Amino acid sequence: MLDNTSQTNQVDEAFLQAFTHIFAQEAKTLSVSPGRVNVIGEHTDYNDGFVLPAALQFTTQILCSPRADNIINACSVQYPGDNESFSIDGDIKPGEFAWGNYLRGVVVELKKAGHTLCGMDVLITSNVPQGSGLSSSAALEVAFGGLLNHCCNLGLNEQQIALIGQAAENNFIDCQCGIMDQLISAKAQNNHAILIDCKDLSTRAVHIPENLALMVINSNYPRKLADSEYNQRREACELAASTMGVNKLREANMDMLLDVKSKLDDTTFRRAKHIISENERVLAAADALANNKLNELYSIMAEAHLSLKDDFEITVPATNGLVDICNTALDGRGVARQTGGGFGGAIVCLCDLNDVDTVVKAVNDQYEAKFSLKADIYVCEASQGLRVLDL
Ligand code: ADP
Ligand code: MG
């Protein structure tokens, strides 16, 4: 099991000293933004639907000190030796370091939105595992966007910062993600999941009971097909929506889908069936969680997994196997399902805190033996979103 005690609300002394060592001056401002897990609502975001993510205690932190010129110098504790540096003036192109492009992308999008920025020295560190389905990229974009907002007095709210982060990822990194990751990283609340309506970006905080454990288990199955399959899913959703005469599947319901069944091939029909039913499940799950009806929540999440497995077809034997191992160990006292885009990645498991050890033992005993892969297990706490403070 990985360490989950490293929640950083206070500034880490070694991190501050690292900043002083690199930039020969003290850091003035700290920005902190978390990774996330989606409790329920997969592939609904780009269909204008609903999602129910929670932010985690794993965060990306950025220290900065303003500069008198228009240069951004950046280092990351996770990429020692990479000295990223670019001017905020003129045309900003992708740079030498892949990770630096997340910062460049945020600057490009802020400039596009008409903001005047200032130069700064920045140092990044993070305990959000990268590429594990916990969205370290959104944590980085939101932490950096929040930092620029604060230090350059841009007057943006959390939603605007999230949209800038998403635009950076869509346009500069060329990853066509929805808004969920950035919005939860920017707006999350302690001990709450956030119901997001991806159509109008309105949010509703849903309390997570104290005894409910939120586990994320990464299958570490190589996600080779993810990009091409993701695009195919998007196309199928668009085809089904246009056949029903709606802009996005959010506007459709099951009766409308059944009416056009003969016009759709079976695969497209099942893709749309997943999205329409998933939107209903997200709303029902948010109500069940808010009312502490955990058994109801567990059965909705179990249905959601089957819908991803049979209708949307984005699970793989390794993630189905992990879900089975957890569900068998919990015997109804909790539930696991695929979370995130699929084709590998992570599962999310909800259960009583007292059952965490049972799940950990079952995964450690069975997963590697069955799938020749080692799972990473994160026991998470629903945590706060973006925080920026002057030191
Ligand atoms: P994830 O699922 O974690 O978001 P992505 O591939 O979308 O995976 O984003 C991971 C990338 O984000 C890394 O390869 C790196 O470029 C950037 N990144 C994340 N965390 C950091 C960090 N602490 N320092 C520098 N870059 C980071
Ligand atoms: Mg990402």
Coordinates of C-alpha atoms and ligand atoms in Angstrom, one line a residue:
M1 CA 0.0 0.0 0.0
L2 CA 1.3 3.5 -0.8
D3 CA 1.7 6.1 1.8
N4 CA -1.4 8.2 2.3
T5 CA -0.2 10.2 5.3
S6 CA 1.7 12.8 3.3
Q7 CA -1.2 15.3 3.1
T8 CA 0.5 18.7 2.8
N9 CA -1.4 21.5 4.3
Q10 CA 1.7 23.1 5.7
V11 CA 4.5 24.0 3.5
D12 CA 7.2 21.5 3.5
E13 CA 10.5 22.9 4.9
A14 CA 12.7 20.9 2.5
F15 CA 10.6 22.2 -0.5
L16 CA 11.0 25.8 0.6
Q17 CA 14.8 25.3 1.0
A18 CA 14.9 23.6 -2.4
F19 CA 13.3 26.8 -3.9
T20 CA 15.9 29.1 -2.1
H21 CA 18.7 26.8 -3.3
I22 CA 17.6 26.9 -7.0
F23 CA 16.6 30.5 -7.3
A24 CA 18.8 32.2 -4.7
Q25 CA 15.8 33.9 -3.1
E26 CA 12.8 33.0 -0.9
A27 CA 9.5 31.8 -2.3
K28 CA 6.7 34.3 -1.8
T29 CA 3.6 32.3 -2.8
L30 CA 2.4 28.7 -2.6
S31 CA -0.3 27.1 -4.8
V32 CA -1.8 23.7 -4.0
S33 CA -4.1 21.6 -6.1
P34 CA -5.2 18.0 -5.8
G35 CA -5.6 14.9 -8.0
R36 CA -9.0 13.2 -8.2
V37 CA -11.0 10.1 -8.5
N38 CA -14.4 9.8 -10.2
V39 CA -16.9 8.0 -8.0
I40 CA -19.3 7.5 -10.9
G41 CA -20.1 9.0 -14.3
E42 CA -17.8 7.7 -17.0
H43 CA -17.6 9.2 -20.5
T44 CA -20.6 11.4 -19.6
D45 CA -18.6 14.6 -19.5
Y46 CA -18.2 15.1 -23.3
N47 CA -21.9 14.2 -23.7
D48 CA -22.8 17.2 -21.5
G49 CA -23.8 14.9 -18.7
F50 CA -23.1 14.4 -15.0
V51 CA -20.1 13.2 -13.1
L52 CA -19.4 12.7 -9.4
P53 CA -15.7 13.1 -8.6
A54 CA -13.9 13.7 -5.4
A55 CA -10.5 15.4 -4.9
L56 CA -7.8 13.4 -3.1
Q57 CA -5.2 14.2 -0.4
F58 CA -2.5 13.9 -3.1
T59 CA -1.6 17.3 -4.3
T60 CA 0.6 19.2 -6.7
Q61 CA 2.3 22.2 -5.0
I62 CA 4.0 25.1 -6.7
L63 CA 6.2 27.7 -5.0
C64 CA 6.9 31.0 -6.8
S65 CA 8.6 34.3 -6.6
P66 CA 7.9 37.1 -9.0
R67 CA 10.5 38.3 -11.5
A68 CA 11.0 41.8 -12.9
D69 CA 11.2 40.5 -16.5
N70 CA 8.7 38.5 -18.6
I71 CA 10.4 35.1 -18.1
I72 CA 9.0 32.1 -16.5
N73 CA 11.7 29.7 -15.1
A74 CA 10.4 26.4 -13.8
C75 CA 11.8 23.3 -12.2
S76 CA 10.1 20.2 -10.9
V77 CA 11.3 18.1 -8.1
Q78 CA 10.0 15.1 -10.1
Y79 CA 12.1 16.1 -13.1
P80 CA 15.5 16.9 -11.7
G81 CA 17.9 18.6 -14.1
D82 CA 15.2 19.9 -16.4
N83 CA 15.4 23.7 -16.4
E84 CA 12.3 25.0 -18.2
S85 CA 12.4 28.6 -19.2
F86 CA 10.3 30.7 -21.6
S87 CA 9.2 34.2 -22.3
I88 CA 5.5 35.1 -21.8
D89 CA 5.9 37.6 -24.7
G90 CA 5.3 36.6 -28.4
D91 CA 4.4 33.2 -29.8
I92 CA 4.9 30.4 -27.3
K93 CA 5.8 27.1 -28.9
P94 CA 6.1 23.6 -27.3
G95 CA 9.4 23.3 -25.5
E96 CA 12.1 20.7 -24.8
F97 CA 10.4 19.2 -21.8
A98 CA 7.0 17.5 -22.1
W99 CA 6.0 18.5 -18.6
G100 CA 6.9 22.2 -19.2
N101 CA 4.3 22.2 -22.0
Y102 CA 1.5 22.1 -19.3
L103 CA 2.8 25.4 -18.0
R104 CA 3.2 26.9 -21.5
G105 CA -0.3 25.8 -22.4
V106 CA -1.8 27.6 -19.4
V107 CA 0.1 30.8 -20.3
V108 CA -1.0 30.6 -23.9
E109 CA -4.7 30.2 -22.9
L110 CA -4.5 33.0 -20.4
K111 CA -3.0 35.3 -23.0
K112 CA -5.7 34.2 -25.5
A113 CA -8.3 35.3 -22.9
G114 CA -6.7 38.7 -22.9
H115 CA -4.9 38.6 -19.6
T116 CA -1.6 40.4 -18.9
L117 CA 0.8 38.1 -17.1
C118 CA 4.0 38.6 -15.1
G119 CA 7.3 36.6 -15.1
M120 CA 8.1 34.3 -12.2
D121 CA 10.4 31.6 -10.9
V122 CA 8.5 28.5 -10.0
L123 CA 9.3 25.1 -8.3
I124 CA 6.9 22.2 -8.6
T125 CA 6.5 19.1 -6.5
S126 CA 3.7 16.6 -6.3
N127 CA 2.7 13.4 -4.6
V128 CA 0.0 12.8 -7.2
P129 CA 1.2 9.6 -9.0
Q130 CA 1.6 10.4 -12.7
G131 CA -0.3 8.4 -15.3
S132 CA -2.1 6.4 -12.7
G133 CA -5.6 7.8 -13.4
L134 CA -5.5 10.3 -10.6
S135 CA -5.1 13.3 -13.0
S136 CA -1.7 14.7 -12.1
S137 CA -1.9 16.8 -15.3
A138 CA -5.1 18.7 -14.1
A139 CA -3.5 19.2 -10.7
L140 CA -0.5 20.8 -12.4
E141 CA -2.6 23.0 -14.7
V142 CA -4.9 24.2 -11.9
A143 CA -2.1 24.8 -9.4
F144 CA -0.2 26.9 -12.0
G145 CA -3.3 28.7 -13.3
G146 CA -4.3 29.5 -9.7
L147 CA -0.8 30.8 -9.0
L148 CA -0.8 33.1 -12.1
N149 CA -4.3 34.3 -11.2
H150 CA -3.1 35.2 -7.7
C151 CA 0.3 36.7 -8.5
C152 CA -0.8 38.6 -11.6
N153 CA -4.1 39.8 -10.1
L154 CA -6.2 38.3 -12.9
G155 CA -9.4 38.1 -10.9
L156 CA -10.5 34.6 -12.1
N157 CA -12.8 32.3 -10.2
E158 CA -12.2 28.6 -9.8
Q159 CA -14.4 27.7 -12.7
Q160 CA -12.5 30.0 -15.0
I161 CA -9.1 28.6 -13.8
A162 CA -10.4 25.1 -14.5
L163 CA -11.5 26.1 -18.1
I164 CA -8.1 27.6 -18.8
G165 CA -6.5 24.3 -17.6
Q166 CA -8.8 22.2 -19.8
A167 CA -8.1 24.5 -22.8
A168 CA -4.4 24.1 -22.2
E169 CA -4.7 20.4 -22.2
N170 CA -7.0 20.3 -25.3
N171 CA -5.2 22.8 -27.4
F172 CA -1.5 22.8 -26.4
I173 CA -1.1 19.1 -25.1
D174 CA -3.6 17.9 -27.7
C175 CA -5.5 15.7 -25.2
Q176 CA -9.2 16.0 -25.7
C177 CA -10.3 15.7 -22.0
G178 CA -13.6 17.0 -20.6
I179 CA -13.8 19.5 -17.8
M180 CA -14.2 17.1 -14.9
D181 CA -10.5 16.8 -13.8
Q182 CA -9.8 20.5 -13.8
L183 CA -13.1 21.5 -12.2
I184 CA -12.8 19.1 -9.3
S185 CA -9.2 20.0 -8.7
A186 CA -10.2 23.7 -8.6
K187 CA -13.5 23.5 -6.7
A188 CA -13.4 20.4 -4.4
Q189 CA -14.4 20.5 -0.7
N190 CA -13.1 18.5 2.2
N191 CA -15.1 15.3 2.9
H192 CA -17.3 15.9 -0.2
A193 CA -17.7 14.6 -3.6
I194 CA -18.9 17.1 -6.2
L195 CA -21.8 16.5 -8.6
I196 CA -20.9 18.4 -11.7
D197 CA -23.4 19.2 -14.5
C198 CA -21.0 19.2 -17.5
K199 CA -23.5 21.2 -19.5
D200 CA -23.6 24.4 -17.4
L201 CA -20.7 23.5 -15.1
S202 CA -22.9 24.0 -12.0
T203 CA -21.8 22.0 -9.0
R204 CA -23.4 20.5 -5.9
A205 CA -21.3 19.2 -3.0
V206 CA -22.3 15.8 -1.6
H207 CA -21.1 14.8 1.8
I208 CA -19.1 11.6 2.1
P209 CA -19.8 9.8 5.4
E210 CA -16.8 9.6 7.8
N211 CA -16.8 5.8 7.8
L212 CA -16.7 5.4 4.1
A213 CA -13.3 4.6 2.6
L214 CA -12.5 5.8 -0.9
M215 CA -9.8 3.5 -2.4
V216 CA -8.2 3.8 -5.8
I217 CA -6.5 0.7 -7.2
N218 CA -4.4 1.1 -10.3
S219 CA -4.3 -2.0 -12.4
N220 CA -1.0 -0.9 -14.1
Y221 CA -2.4 -2.6 -17.3
P222 CA -0.6 -0.8 -20.2
R223 CA -3.2 1.6 -21.7
K224 CA -2.2 1.1 -25.4
L225 CA -5.6 1.4 -27.1
A226 CA -6.9 4.2 -24.9
D227 CA -6.6 7.2 -27.4
S228 CA -8.1 5.5 -30.5
E229 CA -10.8 3.8 -28.6
Y230 CA -11.7 7.0 -26.8
N231 CA -12.2 8.8 -30.2
Q232 CA -14.3 5.9 -31.4
R233 CA -16.5 6.2 -28.3
R234 CA -16.9 9.9 -28.9
E235 CA -17.9 9.3 -32.5
A236 CA -20.5 6.7 -31.6
C237 CA -22.0 9.1 -29.1
E238 CA -22.2 11.8 -31.7
L239 CA -23.8 9.5 -34.2
A240 CA -26.5 8.3 -31.8
A241 CA -27.2 11.9 -30.7
S242 CA -27.6 13.2 -34.3
T243 CA -29.8 10.2 -35.2
M244 CA -32.1 11.3 -32.3
G245 CA -31.9 14.9 -33.4
V246 CA -30.2 16.2 -30.3
N247 CA -27.0 18.0 -29.9
K248 CA -25.6 15.8 -27.1
L249 CA -26.7 12.6 -25.5
R250 CA -27.5 14.6 -22.4
E251 CA -30.7 15.7 -24.1
A252 CA -31.8 12.2 -24.9
N253 CA -33.7 9.6 -22.8
M254 CA -34.2 5.8 -23.1
D255 CA -37.5 6.2 -24.9
M256 CA -36.0 8.4 -27.6
L257 CA -33.2 5.8 -28.0
L258 CA -35.6 2.9 -28.3
D259 CA -37.5 4.9 -31.0
V260 CA -34.4 5.0 -33.2
K261 CA -33.1 1.5 -32.4
S262 CA -33.7 0.2 -35.9
K263 CA -31.7 3.1 -37.4
L264 CA -28.6 2.4 -35.2
D265 CA -26.2 -0.5 -35.4
D266 CA -26.0 -2.6 -32.2
T267 CA -22.7 -1.2 -31.1
T268 CA -23.8 2.5 -31.4
F269 CA -27.1 1.6 -29.6
R270 CA -25.2 0.1 -26.7
R271 CA -22.8 3.1 -26.5
A272 CA -25.7 5.5 -26.2
K273 CA -27.5 3.2 -23.8
H274 CA -24.5 3.4 -21.4
I275 CA -24.4 7.2 -21.5
I276 CA -28.1 7.7 -21.0
S277 CA -28.4 5.2 -18.2
E278 CA -25.1 6.5 -16.7
N279 CA -26.4 10.0 -16.4
E280 CA -29.5 8.6 -14.5
R281 CA -27.1 6.6 -12.3
V282 CA -24.9 9.6 -11.4
L283 CA -27.9 11.6 -10.2
A284 CA -29.3 8.6 -8.2
A285 CA -25.9 7.9 -6.7
A286 CA -25.5 11.5 -5.6
D287 CA -28.8 11.3 -3.8
A288 CA -28.0 7.9 -2.3
L289 CA -24.7 9.3 -1.0
A290 CA -26.2 12.5 0.3
N291 CA -28.8 10.5 2.2
N292 CA -26.3 8.0 3.5
K293 CA -28.0 5.1 1.7
L294 CA -24.8 3.2 1.1
N295 CA -26.3 -0.1 0.0
E296 CA -28.3 1.8 -2.7
L297 CA -25.1 3.6 -3.8
Y298 CA -23.2 0.3 -4.0
S299 CA -25.8 -1.3 -6.2
I300 CA -25.9 1.7 -8.6
M301 CA -22.1 1.6 -8.8
A302 CA -22.2 -2.2 -9.5
E303 CA -24.6 -1.5 -12.4
A304 CA -22.4 1.2 -13.7
H305 CA -19.5 -1.2 -13.9
L306 CA -21.5 -3.7 -15.9
S307 CA -22.7 -1.0 -18.2
L308 CA -19.0 -0.1 -18.9
K309 CA -18.1 -3.7 -19.3
D310 CA -21.0 -4.9 -21.5
D311 CA -22.4 -1.8 -23.3
F312 CA -19.6 0.8 -23.5
E313 CA -16.9 -1.9 -23.6
I314 CA -14.0 0.0 -22.1
T315 CA -12.9 -2.5 -19.4
V316 CA -10.2 -5.1 -19.8
P317 CA -9.7 -8.5 -18.0
A318 CA -7.3 -6.9 -15.5
T319 CA -9.7 -4.2 -14.4
N320 CA -12.7 -6.6 -14.4
G321 CA -10.6 -9.0 -12.4
L322 CA -9.7 -6.3 -9.8
V323 CA -13.4 -5.3 -9.5
D324 CA -14.3 -9.0 -9.0
I325 CA -11.5 -9.5 -6.4
C326 CA -12.8 -6.5 -4.4
N327 CA -16.5 -7.3 -4.7
T328 CA -15.9 -10.9 -3.6
A329 CA -13.8 -9.8 -0.6
L330 CA -16.4 -7.2 0.4
D331 CA -19.4 -9.6 0.0
G332 CA -21.9 -6.8 -0.3
R333 CA -20.3 -4.5 2.3
G334 CA -18.9 -2.2 -0.5
V335 CA -18.4 -2.1 -4.2
A336 CA -15.7 -1.6 -6.8
R337 CA -16.0 -0.4 -10.4
Q338 CA -13.8 0.8 -13.3
T339 CA -13.1 4.5 -13.0
G340 CA -11.6 6.9 -15.6
G341 CA -11.4 6.5 -19.4
G342 CA -10.8 2.7 -19.3
F343 CA -8.7 0.2 -21.3
G344 CA -6.7 -0.3 -18.1
G345 CA -6.2 2.4 -15.6
A346 CA -7.8 2.3 -12.2
I347 CA -10.8 1.0 -10.3
V348 CA -12.5 2.9 -7.5
C349 CA -13.6 0.9 -4.4
L350 CA -16.0 2.2 -1.7
C351 CA -16.3 0.4 1.5
D352 CA -16.4 0.8 5.3
L353 CA -13.0 1.9 6.7
N354 CA -13.0 -1.3 8.7
D355 CA -12.9 -3.3 5.5
V356 CA -9.9 -1.5 3.9
D357 CA -7.4 -4.2 5.1
T358 CA -9.6 -7.0 3.8
V359 CA -9.6 -5.4 0.3
V360 CA -5.8 -4.7 0.4
K361 CA -5.1 -8.3 1.4
A362 CA -7.4 -9.7 -1.3
V363 CA -5.8 -7.6 -4.0
N364 CA -2.3 -8.4 -2.8
D365 CA -3.0 -12.1 -2.6
Q366 CA -4.8 -12.5 -5.9
Y367 CA -4.2 -9.8 -8.5
E368 CA -0.6 -10.4 -9.4
A369 CA -1.1 -14.2 -9.3
K370 CA -3.9 -13.9 -11.8
F371 CA -2.8 -11.1 -14.1
S372 CA 1.0 -11.0 -13.6
L373 CA 0.7 -7.3 -12.8
K374 CA 1.2 -5.4 -9.6
A375 CA -1.6 -3.1 -8.4
D376 CA -1.0 0.2 -6.6
I377 CA -3.5 0.8 -3.9
Y378 CA -4.3 4.3 -2.6
V379 CA -6.5 4.8 0.4
C380 CA -7.9 8.3 -0.2
E381 CA -9.6 11.1 1.7
A382 CA -11.9 13.5 -0.1
S383 CA -10.0 16.7 0.1
Q384 CA -10.0 20.4 -0.6
G385 CA -9.5 22.0 -4.1
L386 CA -7.2 24.8 -5.1
R387 CA -5.6 26.8 -2.4
V388 CA -3.2 29.8 -2.9
L389 CA -1.5 31.5 -0.1
D390 CA 1.2 34.2 0.4
L391 CA 4.0 33.0 2.6
Ligands
ADP1 P1 -2.4 11.8 -15.4 O1 -3.4 10.7 -15.5 O2 -1.6 11.6 -14.2 O3 -3.0 13.1 -15.5 P2 -1.2 12.5 -17.9 O4 -0.4 11.8 -18.9 O5 -2.4 13.2 -18.3 O6 -1.5 11.5 -16.6 O7 -0.3 13.7 -17.2 C1 1.0 13.3 -16.7 C2 2.0 14.4 -17.1 O8 1.8 15.6 -16.4 C3 3.4 14.0 -16.8 O9 4.0 13.2 -17.8 C4 4.1 15.4 -16.7 O10 4.4 15.8 -18.0 C5 3.0 16.3 -16.1 N1 3.2 16.3 -14.7 C6 2.4 15.8 -13.7 N2 2.9 16.0 -12.5 C7 4.0 16.7 -12.6 C8 5.0 17.2 -11.8 N3 5.0 17.1 -10.4 N4 6.0 17.9 -12.3 C9 6.1 18.1 -13.6 N5 5.2 17.6 -14.5 C10 4.2 16.9 -14.0
MG2 MG -4.1 13.7 -17.2

